[in-house]
Coordinates of C-alpha atoms in Angstrom, one line a residue:
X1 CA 0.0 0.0 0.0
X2 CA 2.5 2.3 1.3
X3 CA 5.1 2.1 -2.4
X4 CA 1.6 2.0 -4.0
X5 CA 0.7 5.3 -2.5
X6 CA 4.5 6.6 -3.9
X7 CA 3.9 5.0 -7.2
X8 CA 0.8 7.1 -7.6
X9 CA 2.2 10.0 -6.1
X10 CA 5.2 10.2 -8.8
X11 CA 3.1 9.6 -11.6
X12 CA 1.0 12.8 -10.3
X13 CA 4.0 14.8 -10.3
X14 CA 5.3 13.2 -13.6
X15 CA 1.9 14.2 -15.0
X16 CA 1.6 17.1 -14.1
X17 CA 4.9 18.5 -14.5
X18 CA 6.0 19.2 -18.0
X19 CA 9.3 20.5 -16.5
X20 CA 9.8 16.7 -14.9
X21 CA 8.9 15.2 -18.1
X22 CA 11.1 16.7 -20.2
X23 CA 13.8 16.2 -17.5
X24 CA 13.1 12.7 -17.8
X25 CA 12.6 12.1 -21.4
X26 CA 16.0 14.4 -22.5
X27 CA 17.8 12.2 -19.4
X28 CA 16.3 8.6 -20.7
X29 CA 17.1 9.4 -24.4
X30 CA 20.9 10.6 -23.5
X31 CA 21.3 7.5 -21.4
X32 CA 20.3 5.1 -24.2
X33 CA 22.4 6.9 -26.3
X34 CA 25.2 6.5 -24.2
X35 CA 24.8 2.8 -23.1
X36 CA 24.4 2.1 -27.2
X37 CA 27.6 4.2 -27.3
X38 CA 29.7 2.4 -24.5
X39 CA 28.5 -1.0 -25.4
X40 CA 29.7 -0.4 -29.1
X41 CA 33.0 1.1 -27.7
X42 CA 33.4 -2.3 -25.5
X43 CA 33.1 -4.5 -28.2
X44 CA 35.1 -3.0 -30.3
X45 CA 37.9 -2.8 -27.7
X46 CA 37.0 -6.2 -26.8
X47 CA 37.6 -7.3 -30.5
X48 CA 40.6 -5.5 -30.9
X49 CA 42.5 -6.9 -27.8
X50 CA 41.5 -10.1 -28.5
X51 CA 42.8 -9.7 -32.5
X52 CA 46.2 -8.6 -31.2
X53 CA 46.4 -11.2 -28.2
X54 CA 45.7 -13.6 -31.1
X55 CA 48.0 -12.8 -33.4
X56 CA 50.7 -12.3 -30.5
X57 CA 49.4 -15.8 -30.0
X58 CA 50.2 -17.1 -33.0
X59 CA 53.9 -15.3 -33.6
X60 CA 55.0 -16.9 -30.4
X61 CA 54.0 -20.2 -31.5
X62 CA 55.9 -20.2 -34.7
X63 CA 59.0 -19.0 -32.4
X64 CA 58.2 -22.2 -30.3
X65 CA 58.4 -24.4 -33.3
X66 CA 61.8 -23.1 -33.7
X67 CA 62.5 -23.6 -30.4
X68 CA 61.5 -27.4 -30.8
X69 CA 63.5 -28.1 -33.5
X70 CA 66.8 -26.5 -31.9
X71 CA 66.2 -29.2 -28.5
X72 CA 65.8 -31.7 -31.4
X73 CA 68.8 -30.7 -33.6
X74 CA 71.3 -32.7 -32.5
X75 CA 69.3 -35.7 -31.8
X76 CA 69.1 -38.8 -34.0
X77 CA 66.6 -41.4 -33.5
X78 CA 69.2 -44.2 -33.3
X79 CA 69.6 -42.9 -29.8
X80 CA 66.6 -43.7 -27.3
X81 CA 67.9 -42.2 -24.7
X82 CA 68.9 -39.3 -26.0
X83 CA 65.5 -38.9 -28.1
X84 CA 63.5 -39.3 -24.8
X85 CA 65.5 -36.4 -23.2
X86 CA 65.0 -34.3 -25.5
X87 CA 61.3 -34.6 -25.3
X88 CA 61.5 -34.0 -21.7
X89 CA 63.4 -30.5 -22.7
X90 CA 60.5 -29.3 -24.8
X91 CA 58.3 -28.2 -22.0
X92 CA 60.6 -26.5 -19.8
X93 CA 61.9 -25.1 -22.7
X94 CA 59.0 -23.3 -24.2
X95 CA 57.7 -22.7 -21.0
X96 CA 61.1 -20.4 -20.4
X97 CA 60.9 -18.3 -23.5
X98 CA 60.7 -14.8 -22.3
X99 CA 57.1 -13.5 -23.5
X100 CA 54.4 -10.8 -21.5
X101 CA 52.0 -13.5 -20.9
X102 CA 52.1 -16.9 -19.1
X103 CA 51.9 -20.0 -21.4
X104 CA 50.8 -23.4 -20.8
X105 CA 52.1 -26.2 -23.0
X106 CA 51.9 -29.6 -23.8
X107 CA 53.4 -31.8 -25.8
X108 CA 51.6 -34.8 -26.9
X109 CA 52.6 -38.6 -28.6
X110 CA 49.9 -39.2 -30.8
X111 CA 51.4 -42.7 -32.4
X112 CA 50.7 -46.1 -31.6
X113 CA 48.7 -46.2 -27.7
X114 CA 50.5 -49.2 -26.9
X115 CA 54.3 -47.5 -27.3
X116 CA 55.3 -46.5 -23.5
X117 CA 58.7 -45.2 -24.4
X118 CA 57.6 -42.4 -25.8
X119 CA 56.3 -40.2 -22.9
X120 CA 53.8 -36.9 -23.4
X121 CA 55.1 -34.2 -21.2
X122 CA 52.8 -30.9 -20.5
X123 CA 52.6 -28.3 -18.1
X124 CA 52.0 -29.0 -14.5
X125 CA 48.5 -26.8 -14.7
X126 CA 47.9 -27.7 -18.5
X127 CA 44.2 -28.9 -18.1
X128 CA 43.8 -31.5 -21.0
X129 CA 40.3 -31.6 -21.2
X130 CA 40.5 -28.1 -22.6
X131 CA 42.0 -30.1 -26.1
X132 CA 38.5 -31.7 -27.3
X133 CA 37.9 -34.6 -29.6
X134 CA 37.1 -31.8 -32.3
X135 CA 40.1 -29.5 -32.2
X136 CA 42.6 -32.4 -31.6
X137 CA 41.1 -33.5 -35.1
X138 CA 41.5 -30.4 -36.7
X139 CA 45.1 -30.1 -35.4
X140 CA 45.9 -33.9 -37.0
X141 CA 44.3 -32.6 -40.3
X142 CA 46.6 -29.8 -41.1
X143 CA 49.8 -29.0 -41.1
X144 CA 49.0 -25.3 -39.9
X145 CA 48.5 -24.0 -36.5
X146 CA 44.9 -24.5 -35.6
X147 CA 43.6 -22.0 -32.7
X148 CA 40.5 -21.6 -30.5
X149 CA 39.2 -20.0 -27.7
X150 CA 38.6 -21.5 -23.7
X151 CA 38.3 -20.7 -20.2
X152 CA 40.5 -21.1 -18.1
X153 CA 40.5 -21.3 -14.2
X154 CA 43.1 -18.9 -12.5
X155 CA 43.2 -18.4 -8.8
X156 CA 39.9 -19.5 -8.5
X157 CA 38.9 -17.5 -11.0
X158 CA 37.9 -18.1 -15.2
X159 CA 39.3 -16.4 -17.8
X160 CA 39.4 -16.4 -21.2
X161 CA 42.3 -18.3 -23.6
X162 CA 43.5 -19.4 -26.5
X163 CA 44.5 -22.6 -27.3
X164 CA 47.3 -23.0 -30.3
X165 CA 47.4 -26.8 -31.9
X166 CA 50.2 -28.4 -33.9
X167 CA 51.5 -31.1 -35.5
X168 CA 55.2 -32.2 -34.8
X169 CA 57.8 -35.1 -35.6
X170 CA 60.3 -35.9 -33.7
X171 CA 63.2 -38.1 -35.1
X172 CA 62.9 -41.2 -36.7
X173 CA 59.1 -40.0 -37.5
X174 CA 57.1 -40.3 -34.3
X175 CA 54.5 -37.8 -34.3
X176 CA 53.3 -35.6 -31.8
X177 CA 51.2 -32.9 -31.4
X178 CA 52.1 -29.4 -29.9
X179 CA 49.6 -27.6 -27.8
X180 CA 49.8 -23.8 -26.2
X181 CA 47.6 -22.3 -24.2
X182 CA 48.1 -18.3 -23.6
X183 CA 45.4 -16.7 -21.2
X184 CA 44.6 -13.1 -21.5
X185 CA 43.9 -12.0 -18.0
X186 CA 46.1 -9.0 -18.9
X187 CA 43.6 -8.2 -21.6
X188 CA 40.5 -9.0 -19.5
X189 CA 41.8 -6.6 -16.7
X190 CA 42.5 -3.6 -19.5
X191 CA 38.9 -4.2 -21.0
X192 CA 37.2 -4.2 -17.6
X193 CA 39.1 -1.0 -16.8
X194 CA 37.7 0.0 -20.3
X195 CA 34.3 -1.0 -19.3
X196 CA 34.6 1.2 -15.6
X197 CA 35.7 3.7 -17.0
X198 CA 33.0 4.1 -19.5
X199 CA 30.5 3.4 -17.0
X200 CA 31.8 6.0 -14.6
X201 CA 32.5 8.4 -17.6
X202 CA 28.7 8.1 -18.4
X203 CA 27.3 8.1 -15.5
X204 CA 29.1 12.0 -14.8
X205 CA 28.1 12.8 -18.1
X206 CA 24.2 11.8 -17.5
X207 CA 24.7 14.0 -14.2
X208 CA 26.0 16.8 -16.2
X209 CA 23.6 16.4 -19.4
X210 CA 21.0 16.0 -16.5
X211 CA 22.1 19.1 -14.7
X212 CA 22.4 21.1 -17.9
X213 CA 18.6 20.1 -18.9
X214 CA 17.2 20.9 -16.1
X215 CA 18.7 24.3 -16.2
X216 CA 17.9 24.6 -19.5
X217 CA 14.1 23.4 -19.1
X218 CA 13.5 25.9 -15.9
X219 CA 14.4 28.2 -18.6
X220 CA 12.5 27.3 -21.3
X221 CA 9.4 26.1 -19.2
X222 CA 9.2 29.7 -16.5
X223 CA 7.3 31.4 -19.2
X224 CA 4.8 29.0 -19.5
X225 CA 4.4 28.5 -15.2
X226 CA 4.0 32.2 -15.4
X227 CA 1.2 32.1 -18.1
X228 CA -0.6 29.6 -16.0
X229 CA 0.1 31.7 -12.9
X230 CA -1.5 34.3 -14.8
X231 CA -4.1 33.2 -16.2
X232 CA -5.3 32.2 -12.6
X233 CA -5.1 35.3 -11.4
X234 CA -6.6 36.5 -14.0
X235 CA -9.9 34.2 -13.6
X236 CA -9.4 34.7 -10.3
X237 CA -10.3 38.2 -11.0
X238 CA -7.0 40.2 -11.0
X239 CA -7.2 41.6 -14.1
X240 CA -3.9 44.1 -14.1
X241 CA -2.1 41.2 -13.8
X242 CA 0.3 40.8 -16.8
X243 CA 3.6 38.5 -18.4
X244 CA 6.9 40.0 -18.0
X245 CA 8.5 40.9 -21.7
X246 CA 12.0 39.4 -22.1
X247 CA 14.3 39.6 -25.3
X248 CA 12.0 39.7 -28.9
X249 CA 12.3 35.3 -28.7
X250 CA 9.5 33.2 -29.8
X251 CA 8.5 33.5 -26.2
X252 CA 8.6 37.4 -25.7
X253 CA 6.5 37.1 -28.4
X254 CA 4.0 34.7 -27.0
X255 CA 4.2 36.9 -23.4
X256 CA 3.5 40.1 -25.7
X257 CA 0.3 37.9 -27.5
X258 CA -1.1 37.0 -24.2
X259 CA -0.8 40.8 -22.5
X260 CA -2.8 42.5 -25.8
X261 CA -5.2 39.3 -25.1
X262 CA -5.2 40.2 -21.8
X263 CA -5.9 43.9 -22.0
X264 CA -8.7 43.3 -24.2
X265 CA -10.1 40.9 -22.1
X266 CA -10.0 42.9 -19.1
X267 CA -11.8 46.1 -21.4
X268 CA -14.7 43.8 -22.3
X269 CA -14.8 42.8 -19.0
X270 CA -15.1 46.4 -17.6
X271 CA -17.1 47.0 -20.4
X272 CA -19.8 44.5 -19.7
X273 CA -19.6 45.2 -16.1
X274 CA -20.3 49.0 -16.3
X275 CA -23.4 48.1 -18.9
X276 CA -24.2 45.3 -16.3
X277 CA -24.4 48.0 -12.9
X278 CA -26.4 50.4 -15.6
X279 CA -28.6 47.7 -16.2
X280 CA -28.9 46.6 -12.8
X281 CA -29.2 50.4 -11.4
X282 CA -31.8 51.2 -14.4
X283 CA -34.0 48.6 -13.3
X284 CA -33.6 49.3 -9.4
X285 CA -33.9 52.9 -10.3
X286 CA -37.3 53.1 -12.4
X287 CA -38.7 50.0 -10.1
X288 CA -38.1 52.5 -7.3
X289 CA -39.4 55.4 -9.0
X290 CA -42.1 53.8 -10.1
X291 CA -43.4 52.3 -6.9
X292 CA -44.7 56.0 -5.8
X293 CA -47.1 56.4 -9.1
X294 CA -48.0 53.1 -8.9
X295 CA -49.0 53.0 -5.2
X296 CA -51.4 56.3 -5.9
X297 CA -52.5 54.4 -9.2
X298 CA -53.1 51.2 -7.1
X299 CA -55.0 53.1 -4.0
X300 CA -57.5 54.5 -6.9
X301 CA -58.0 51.4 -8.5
X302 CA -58.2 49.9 -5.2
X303 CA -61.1 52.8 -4.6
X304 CA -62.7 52.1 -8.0
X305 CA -62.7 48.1 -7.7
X306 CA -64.8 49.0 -4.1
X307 CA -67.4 51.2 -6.2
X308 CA -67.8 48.7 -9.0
X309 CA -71.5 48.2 -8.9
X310 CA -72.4 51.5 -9.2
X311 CA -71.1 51.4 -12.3
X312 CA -72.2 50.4 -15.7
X313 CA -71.3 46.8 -16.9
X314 CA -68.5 48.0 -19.6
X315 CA -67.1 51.0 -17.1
X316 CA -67.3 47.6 -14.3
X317 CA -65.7 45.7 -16.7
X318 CA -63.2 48.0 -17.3
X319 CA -62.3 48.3 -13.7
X320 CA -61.8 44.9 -12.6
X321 CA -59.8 44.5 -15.4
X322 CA -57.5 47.9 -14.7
X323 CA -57.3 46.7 -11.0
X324 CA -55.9 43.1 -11.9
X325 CA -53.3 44.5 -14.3
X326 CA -52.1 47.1 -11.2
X327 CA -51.6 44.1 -9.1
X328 CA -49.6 42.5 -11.7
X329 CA -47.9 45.4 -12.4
X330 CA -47.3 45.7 -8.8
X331 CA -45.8 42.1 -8.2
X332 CA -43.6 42.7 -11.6
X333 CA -42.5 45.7 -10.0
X334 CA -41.2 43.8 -6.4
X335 CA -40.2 41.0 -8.2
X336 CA -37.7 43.3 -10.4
X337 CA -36.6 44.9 -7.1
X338 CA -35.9 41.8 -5.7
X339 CA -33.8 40.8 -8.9
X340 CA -32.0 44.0 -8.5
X341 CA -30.9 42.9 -5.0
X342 CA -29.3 39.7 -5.6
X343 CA -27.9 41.3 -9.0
X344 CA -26.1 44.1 -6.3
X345 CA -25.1 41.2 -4.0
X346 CA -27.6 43.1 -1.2
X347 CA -29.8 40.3 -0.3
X348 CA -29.2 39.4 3.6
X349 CA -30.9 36.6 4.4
X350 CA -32.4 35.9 8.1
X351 CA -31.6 32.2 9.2
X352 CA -33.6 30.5 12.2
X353 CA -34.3 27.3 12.5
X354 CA -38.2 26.1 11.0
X355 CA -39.9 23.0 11.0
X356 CA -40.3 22.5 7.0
X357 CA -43.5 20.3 7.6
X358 CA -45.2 23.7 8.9
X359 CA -43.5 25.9 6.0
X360 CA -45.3 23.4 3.6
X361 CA -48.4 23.5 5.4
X362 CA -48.9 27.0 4.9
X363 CA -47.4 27.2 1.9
X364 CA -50.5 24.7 0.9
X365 CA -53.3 26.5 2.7
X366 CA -52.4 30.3 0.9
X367 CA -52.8 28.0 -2.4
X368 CA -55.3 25.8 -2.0
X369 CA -58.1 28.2 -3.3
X370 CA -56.3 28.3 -6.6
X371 CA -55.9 24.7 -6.9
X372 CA -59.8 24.3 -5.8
X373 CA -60.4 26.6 -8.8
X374 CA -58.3 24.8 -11.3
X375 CA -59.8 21.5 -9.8
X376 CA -56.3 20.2 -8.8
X377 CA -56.0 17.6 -5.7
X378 CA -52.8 18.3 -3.8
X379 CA -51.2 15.1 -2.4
X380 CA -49.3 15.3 0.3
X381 CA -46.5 13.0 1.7
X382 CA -44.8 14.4 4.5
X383 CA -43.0 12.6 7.9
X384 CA -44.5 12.3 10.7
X385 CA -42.0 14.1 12.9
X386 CA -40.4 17.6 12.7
X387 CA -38.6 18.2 9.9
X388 CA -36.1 20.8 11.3
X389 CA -33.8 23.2 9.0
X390 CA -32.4 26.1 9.3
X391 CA -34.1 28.8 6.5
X392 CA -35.5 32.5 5.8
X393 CA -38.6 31.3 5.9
X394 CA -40.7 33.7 4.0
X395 CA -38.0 33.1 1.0
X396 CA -38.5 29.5 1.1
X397 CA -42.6 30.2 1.4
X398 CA -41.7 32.3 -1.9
X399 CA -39.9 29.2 -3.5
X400 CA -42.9 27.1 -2.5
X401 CA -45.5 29.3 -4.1
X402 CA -43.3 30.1 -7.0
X403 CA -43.5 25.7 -7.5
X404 CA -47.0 25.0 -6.4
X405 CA -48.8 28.0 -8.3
X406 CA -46.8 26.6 -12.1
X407 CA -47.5 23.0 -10.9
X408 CA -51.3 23.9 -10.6
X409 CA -51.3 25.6 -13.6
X410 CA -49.5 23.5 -15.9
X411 CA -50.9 20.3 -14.3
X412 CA -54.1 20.9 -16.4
X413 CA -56.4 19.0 -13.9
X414 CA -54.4 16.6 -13.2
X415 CA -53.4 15.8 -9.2
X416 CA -49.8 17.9 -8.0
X417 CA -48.1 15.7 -5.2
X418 CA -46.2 17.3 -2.6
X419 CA -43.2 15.2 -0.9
X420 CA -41.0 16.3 1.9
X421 CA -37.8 13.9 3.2
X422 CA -35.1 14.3 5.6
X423 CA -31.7 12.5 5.8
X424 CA -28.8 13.4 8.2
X425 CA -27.7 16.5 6.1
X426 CA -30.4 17.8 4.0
X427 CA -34.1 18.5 3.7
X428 CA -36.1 18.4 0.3
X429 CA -39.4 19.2 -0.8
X430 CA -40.8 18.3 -4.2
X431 CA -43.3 19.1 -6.2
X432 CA -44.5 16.8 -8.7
X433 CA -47.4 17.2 -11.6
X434 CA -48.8 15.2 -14.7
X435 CA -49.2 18.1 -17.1
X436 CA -48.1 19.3 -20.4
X437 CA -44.0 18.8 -19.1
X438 CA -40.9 20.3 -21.0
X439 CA -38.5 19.1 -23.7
X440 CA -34.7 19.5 -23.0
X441 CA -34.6 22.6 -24.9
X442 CA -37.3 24.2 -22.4
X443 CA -35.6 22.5 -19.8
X444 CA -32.4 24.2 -20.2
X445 CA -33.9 27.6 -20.0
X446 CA -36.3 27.2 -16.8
X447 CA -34.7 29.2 -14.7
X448 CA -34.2 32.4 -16.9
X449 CA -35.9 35.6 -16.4
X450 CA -39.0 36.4 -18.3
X451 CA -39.0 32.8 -20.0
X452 CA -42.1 31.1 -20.2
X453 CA -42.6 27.3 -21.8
X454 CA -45.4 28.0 -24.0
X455 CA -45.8 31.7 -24.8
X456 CA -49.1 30.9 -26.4
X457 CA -50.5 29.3 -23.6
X458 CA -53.7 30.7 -22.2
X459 CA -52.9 31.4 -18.3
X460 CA -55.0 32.5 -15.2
X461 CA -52.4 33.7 -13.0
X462 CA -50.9 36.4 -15.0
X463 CA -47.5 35.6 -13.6
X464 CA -44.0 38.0 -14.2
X465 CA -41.7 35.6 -15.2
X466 CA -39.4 36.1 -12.9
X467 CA -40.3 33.6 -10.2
X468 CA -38.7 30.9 -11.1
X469 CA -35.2 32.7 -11.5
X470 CA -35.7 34.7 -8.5
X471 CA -36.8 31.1 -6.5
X472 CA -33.0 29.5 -7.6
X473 CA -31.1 32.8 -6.3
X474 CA -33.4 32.0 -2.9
X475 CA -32.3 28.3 -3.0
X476 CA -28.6 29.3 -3.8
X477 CA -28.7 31.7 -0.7
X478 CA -29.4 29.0 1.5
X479 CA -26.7 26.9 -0.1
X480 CA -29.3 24.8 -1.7
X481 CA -30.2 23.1 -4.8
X482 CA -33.3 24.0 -6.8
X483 CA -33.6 21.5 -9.7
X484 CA -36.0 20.1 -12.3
X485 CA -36.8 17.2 -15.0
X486 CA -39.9 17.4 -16.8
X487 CA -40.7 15.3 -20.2
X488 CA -43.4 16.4 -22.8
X489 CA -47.2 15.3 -21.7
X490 CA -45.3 13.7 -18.8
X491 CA -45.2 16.4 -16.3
X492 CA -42.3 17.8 -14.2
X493 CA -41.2 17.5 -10.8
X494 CA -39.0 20.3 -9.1
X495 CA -36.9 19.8 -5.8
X496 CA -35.9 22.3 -3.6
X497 CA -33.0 20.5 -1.5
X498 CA -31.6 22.4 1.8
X499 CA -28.7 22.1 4.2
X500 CA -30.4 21.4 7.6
X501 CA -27.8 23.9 8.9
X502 CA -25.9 26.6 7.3
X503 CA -22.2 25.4 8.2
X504 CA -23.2 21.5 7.1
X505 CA -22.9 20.9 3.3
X506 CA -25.5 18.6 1.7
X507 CA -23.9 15.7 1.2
X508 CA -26.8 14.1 -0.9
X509 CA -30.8 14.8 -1.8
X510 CA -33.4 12.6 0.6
X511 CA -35.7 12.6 -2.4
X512 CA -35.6 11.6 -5.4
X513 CA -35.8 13.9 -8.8
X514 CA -37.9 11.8 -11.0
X515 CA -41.7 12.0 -13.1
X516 CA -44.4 10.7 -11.1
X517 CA -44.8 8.1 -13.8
X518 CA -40.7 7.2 -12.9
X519 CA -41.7 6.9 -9.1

């Protein structure tokens, strides 16, 4: 678990670091490199100390055939005895020729097994199993010195040989084969050196190429940790931040293309954020200027509506119909005051803790004489205990009327059911009907101001709007979640989840979002 947790850990850094990556790809390259290098550099020392050990090899074995035919110069094969000394001579004699290299030899009767006169002196460490069936053949074959290489065991340790064959006749004929055997520990010493020193030499040059690369990367890759830098502190909001300029590079030019980018960026965005706080103060301003007008207009058609019957029926029509317009006139009006106030971040909401069965409840009872006109039964499934949160109530009581009153009206006759559901973080109510429903394009634009799902549609409510879009900034300021999912001639079902208190996040919903038809 524990190197699991490092692996993962270095392969986060190694991904996220372009730095560390191209660290580690210039590093990996330049050490294959070098090891194809060094091992191409060993073998061809390797080759070249063996050639010239070999052909040292051979030079000192034609000097040994000399050296055999001088012990047997004065020998004639009349005389054993003196035959039989002489081939005593020719070890210690070759063995005594002053060369750089140790040498092994033997010198072998090959005639007629059953002949014991003629002995077959060698070396006291000549190993004859290095002389196989095979190369003794070869060696009987030819009249040319045969070669080959073997290992050798020297203080325990093996090294590598070679093994020089011949054919020889004494006097009087009797043949006998010549056999030396030259080790090259010298040479295996000066190509391990070689092979340390190659090692070592590319090991201090992967530090320095490593060094250099990294210096050179931290270089090359600053601009680019400043860009990044930048750029979050530019969506961060800090829009004077800017790249530093060096030299007129490929990457002064990039820094110079991201500052003009930058500068007009940050225009737009003070562009769009004075016509945004005209926007916003237009609409607080003439909502607030027009609430004095309207409230004299309203206290007249108030006055009017009272005195109806004493009117005649087109001037009585005419006034119910001027005094249901000035109440929707006046709730567009608070509505876009309201707007206004989350738009200038001056909404302050005022928490206390509420049992959400009783927020429902009235919620239900200030519409349940609209429902009774639109012939709508409102089920209700709430617990049986209190359902305790800690809300503004009269903005959730908003958010609730804002739901019921479109349920009821879109629901076209259908039954609306209300659920409520509690878990250990979160309260949700949700508020379900079997009307005309929403496609996804529709669905996608719910929550806009002034949007309505079907324009053409008849409605008896005369609403703004804008309750739907100012019921998610209510939801938002509790740290809540208004949401929907609707389907055509299926319905829709909205949920309002809540934190049950202010400092505890909602870890998940306690009710479902689904049609009634998906329940």
């Amino acid at each position: 678990m524990f190197i699991g947790r490092i692996y993962k850990a270095a392969l986060g850094r190694f991904r996220s670091s372009l730095q560390l990556r191209a660290l580690a790809y210039t590093v990996a390259l330049s050490g294959s490199a070098l090891v194809l290098l060094g091992g191409v550099l060993s073998f061809s020392i390797g080759n070249g100390l063996f050639s010239t050990r070999t052909e040292q090899a051979e030079l000192e074995s034609h000097r040994a055939t000399f050296a055999v035919s001088r012990v047997f110069s004065g020998v004639t094969g009349a005389n054993q005895q003196q035959l039989s000394k002489a081939i005593a001579e020719v070890v210690p004699e070759l063995e005594s020729i002053g060369v750089s290299q140790t040498r092994q030899v033997a010198f072998l009767y090959s005639g007629p097994k059953n002949s014991k006169q003629y002995s077959s002196p060698k070396s006291t460490n000549f190993d004859l199993s290095l002389i196989t069936t095979e190369f003794r053949a070869r060696v009987l074959a030819t009249e040319d010195i045969e070669s080959q290489t073997v290992q050798i065991s020297r203080g325990g340790e093996s090294i590598p040989a070679i093994l020089i064959g011949q054919r020889y006749e004494v006097p009087k004929g009797h043949p006998y084969e010549l056999y030396l055997v030259y080790d090259m520990y010298n040479e295996q010493q000066t190509l391990g050196f070689v092979q340390r020193t190659l090692v070592l030499g590319g090991l201090v040059t992967l530090m320095i190429i490593g060094f250099f690369s990294f210096l050179v990367t931290s270089w090359l890759v600053r601009p680019v940790r400043d860009a990044a830098e930048v750029s979050e502190f530019i969506a961060a909001g800090d829009l004077d931040r800017r790249l530093p300029v060096r030299g007129s590079d490929v990457i002064a030019v990039l820094a110079t293309s991201f500052n003009h980018m930058a500068d007009s960026l940050q225009e737009k965005i003070k562009a769009m954020r004075q016509l945004s706080t005209m926007q916003q103060r237009f609409v607080s301003d003439v909502s607030h200027e027009l609430r004095t007008p309207l409230t004299t207009m309203k206290l007249t058609a108030d006055y009017l509506y009272s005195e109806k019957e004493n009117f005649d029926d087109l001037s009585k029509r005419s006034v119910e119909i001027m005094h249901s317009q000035m109440d929707r006139f006046d709730q567009l009006l608070a509505d876009l005051l309201e707007i206004s106030r989350y738009d200038a971040a001056g909404v302050k909401p005022q928490y206390e803790v509420h049992d959400l069965n009783g927020i429902v409840g009235s919620a239900l009872e200030s519409i349940q004489q609209f429902a009774d006109s639109k012939g709508v039964y409102l089920e209700v499934e709430i617990p049986s205990g209190a359902v305790q949160c800690e809300v503004d109530v009269i903005r959730i009581e908003r958010i609730l009327n804002n739901l019921l009153t479109n349920a009821i009206e879109h629901s076209e006759g259908k039954p609306v059911k209300i659920r409520v559901a509690q878990n250990e973080t979160a309260v949700a109510v949700s508020v379900t009907d079997q009307g005309i429903g929403m496609n996804d394009a529709e669905l996608a634009q719910a929550f806009n101001r002034f949007w309505r799902a079907d324009p053409s549609r008849k409605r008896t409510t005369g609403g703004t709007g804008l309750g739907l879009a100012i019921s998610i900034e209510d939801a938002q300021l509790h740290n809540g979640v208004l949401e929907v999912t609707a389907a055509p001639n299926l319905g829709a079902c909205f949920r309002l989840t809540l934190p049950k208190r202010q400092d505890v996040a909602i870890e998940d919903s306690p009710l479902k979002l689904a049609l009634e038809t998906e329940n």
